[in-house]
């Protein structure tokens, strides 16, 4: 596992989900990480104190509960994911992909004004440190095929299926 740069963390918490245990990490400014156990780019053991009642973590847990009940996250906490300026742009764009919708790496690159940077966009998507709430699982290959997901393709498939099941018919895909 490659350890990403993490800001000073205020708290962390572990939680069980239908797709396996997760670790959440928060700074004073927002949610800095949400990783499945065994996920690529998981930072490993964190030094922050365990505190599921820390406001950002508590809000993230409520949002995740809403997500598991129906595919749409509740009000997400502020996000404080740390990465390069390019990664930040990609992660912000991911937040604009609606529940039950997908886009392609190429469409995302084009929307960001860098149509030839598909590989760089894909790499940034793969480095997203805030699974589910920054929905990198909603990005698929140009042919609609599922491509890499740091949490594993089975989880990506399950997340998309959960969202499809909770999205009214006719509203399940984005142009792209």
Coordinates of C-alpha atoms in Angstrom, one line a residue:
X1 CA 0.0 0.0 0.0
X2 CA 1.2 3.4 -0.9
X3 CA 0.7 5.9 1.9
X4 CA -0.8 9.2 0.7
X5 CA 0.1 12.5 2.3
X6 CA -2.4 13.0 5.2
X7 CA -3.0 16.3 6.9
X8 CA -3.1 16.4 10.8
X9 CA -6.0 14.3 11.8
X10 CA -8.3 15.1 14.7
X11 CA -10.1 11.8 14.8
X12 CA -10.7 8.5 13.2
X13 CA -13.4 5.8 13.5
X14 CA -14.1 2.3 12.1
X15 CA -17.5 1.3 11.0
X16 CA -19.1 -1.8 9.4
X17 CA -20.8 -1.5 6.1
X18 CA -22.6 -3.9 3.8
X19 CA -19.4 -4.1 1.8
X20 CA -17.0 -4.5 4.6
X21 CA -15.3 -2.4 7.3
X22 CA -14.3 1.1 6.7
X23 CA -12.0 3.6 8.3
X24 CA -13.0 7.3 8.4
X25 CA -10.5 10.1 9.2
X26 CA -11.2 13.7 9.9
X27 CA -9.3 17.0 10.2
X28 CA -10.6 20.1 11.8
X29 CA -11.8 21.2 8.3
X30 CA -13.6 18.0 7.1
X31 CA -13.5 14.4 6.1
X32 CA -9.9 13.5 4.9
X33 CA -10.4 9.9 4.3
X34 CA -12.9 7.0 4.0
X35 CA -11.3 3.7 3.0
X36 CA -12.4 0.1 2.9
X37 CA -10.1 -2.3 4.7
X38 CA -7.6 -3.6 2.1
X39 CA -8.3 -0.8 -0.3
X40 CA -5.5 0.3 -2.6
X41 CA -3.9 3.5 -1.3
X42 CA -5.2 2.8 2.2
X43 CA -2.8 4.8 4.5
X44 CA -2.5 1.9 7.0
X45 CA -2.7 2.5 10.8
X46 CA -3.6 6.1 11.7
X47 CA -2.4 7.9 14.8
X48 CA -5.5 10.0 15.4
X49 CA -7.7 9.1 18.4
X50 CA -10.7 7.0 17.8
X51 CA -13.8 9.2 18.1
X52 CA -17.0 8.3 16.2
X53 CA -18.7 11.3 17.9
X54 CA -16.3 13.9 16.3
X55 CA -18.7 16.1 14.4
X56 CA -17.3 15.5 10.9
X57 CA -17.1 11.7 11.4
X58 CA -20.6 11.6 13.0
X59 CA -22.0 13.5 10.0
X60 CA -20.2 11.2 7.6
X61 CA -21.7 8.2 9.4
X62 CA -25.2 9.6 9.1
X63 CA -24.7 10.3 5.4
X64 CA -23.4 6.7 4.9
X65 CA -26.4 5.3 6.7
X66 CA -28.7 7.2 4.4
X67 CA -26.7 5.9 1.4
X68 CA -27.0 2.2 2.5
X69 CA -30.7 2.6 2.9
X70 CA -31.3 3.9 -0.6
X71 CA -28.3 4.8 -2.6
X72 CA -28.4 8.5 -2.0
X73 CA -26.1 10.0 0.7
X74 CA -27.6 12.3 3.2
X75 CA -26.0 15.6 3.8
X76 CA -22.3 14.9 3.4
X77 CA -19.8 16.5 5.7
X78 CA -17.2 19.0 4.4
X79 CA -14.5 17.2 2.5
X80 CA -10.8 17.9 3.3
X81 CA -9.1 15.5 0.9
X82 CA -5.5 16.3 0.3
X83 CA -3.8 15.9 -3.0
X84 CA -2.3 17.8 -5.9
X85 CA -4.2 20.7 -7.4
X86 CA -5.1 18.5 -10.4
X87 CA -6.4 15.7 -8.1
X88 CA -8.4 18.3 -6.2
X89 CA -10.1 19.4 -9.5
X90 CA -10.9 15.8 -10.4
X91 CA -12.3 15.0 -7.0
X92 CA -14.4 18.1 -7.1
X93 CA -15.8 17.0 -10.5
X94 CA -16.6 13.6 -9.1
X95 CA -18.9 15.2 -6.6
X96 CA -21.0 16.5 -9.5
X97 CA -21.9 13.0 -10.7
X98 CA -25.4 12.3 -9.5
X99 CA -26.6 9.2 -7.7
X100 CA -27.4 6.5 -10.2
X101 CA -25.5 8.2 -12.9
X102 CA -22.2 7.3 -14.5
X103 CA -19.6 9.1 -16.7
X104 CA -16.5 8.0 -18.4
X105 CA -12.9 8.9 -17.8
X106 CA -12.8 10.6 -21.2
X107 CA -15.9 12.7 -20.5
X108 CA -14.5 13.7 -17.2
X109 CA -11.2 14.8 -18.8
X110 CA -13.1 16.8 -21.4
X111 CA -15.3 18.4 -18.7
X112 CA -12.1 19.5 -16.9
X113 CA -10.8 21.1 -20.1
X114 CA -8.0 18.4 -20.6
X115 CA -9.4 16.0 -23.1
X116 CA -6.0 14.4 -23.8
X117 CA -5.4 13.8 -20.0
X118 CA -7.6 10.7 -19.7
X119 CA -4.9 8.6 -18.0
X120 CA -4.1 11.4 -15.6
X121 CA -7.8 11.8 -14.8
X122 CA -8.0 8.0 -14.3
X123 CA -5.0 8.1 -11.9
X124 CA -6.5 10.9 -9.9
X125 CA -9.9 9.1 -9.7
X126 CA -8.0 6.0 -8.4
X127 CA -6.3 8.1 -5.7
X128 CA -9.6 9.5 -4.3
X129 CA -9.2 9.2 -0.6
X130 CA -12.9 9.6 0.3
X131 CA -14.8 6.5 -1.1
X132 CA -18.5 6.6 -1.7
X133 CA -19.0 10.3 -0.6
X134 CA -16.7 11.4 -3.4
X135 CA -18.2 8.9 -5.9
X136 CA -15.3 7.7 -7.9
X137 CA -17.2 4.4 -8.4
X138 CA -19.5 6.3 -10.9
X139 CA -16.7 6.5 -13.5
X140 CA -16.6 3.8 -16.1
X141 CA -14.6 3.0 -19.2
X142 CA -15.5 4.5 -22.6
X143 CA -17.4 1.4 -23.5
X144 CA -19.4 1.3 -20.2
X145 CA -17.2 -1.4 -18.8
X146 CA -16.2 -1.3 -15.2
X147 CA -12.6 -0.3 -14.9
X148 CA -10.4 -0.2 -11.8
X149 CA -11.7 0.7 -8.3
X150 CA -9.3 1.0 -5.4
X151 CA -11.9 -0.8 -3.2
X152 CA -12.2 -3.6 -5.7
X153 CA -14.4 -4.2 -8.7
X154 CA -16.9 -6.2 -6.7
X155 CA -17.5 -3.2 -4.4
X156 CA -17.8 -0.9 -7.4
X157 CA -20.4 -3.2 -9.0
X158 CA -22.3 -3.4 -5.7
X159 CA -22.3 0.4 -5.2
X160 CA -23.6 1.0 -8.8
X161 CA -26.3 -1.7 -8.3
X162 CA -27.4 -0.2 -5.0
X163 CA -27.7 3.2 -6.7
X164 CA -29.5 1.8 -9.8
X165 CA -32.0 0.0 -7.6
X166 CA -32.9 3.3 -5.9
X167 CA -33.0 5.5 -8.9
X168 CA -36.2 6.0 -10.8
X169 CA -36.2 4.4 -14.3
X170 CA -34.9 6.7 -17.0
X171 CA -32.6 8.6 -14.7
X172 CA -29.7 6.1 -14.5
X173 CA -27.1 7.4 -16.8
X174 CA -25.4 10.7 -17.5
X175 CA -24.2 11.9 -20.9
X176 CA -20.7 10.8 -21.4

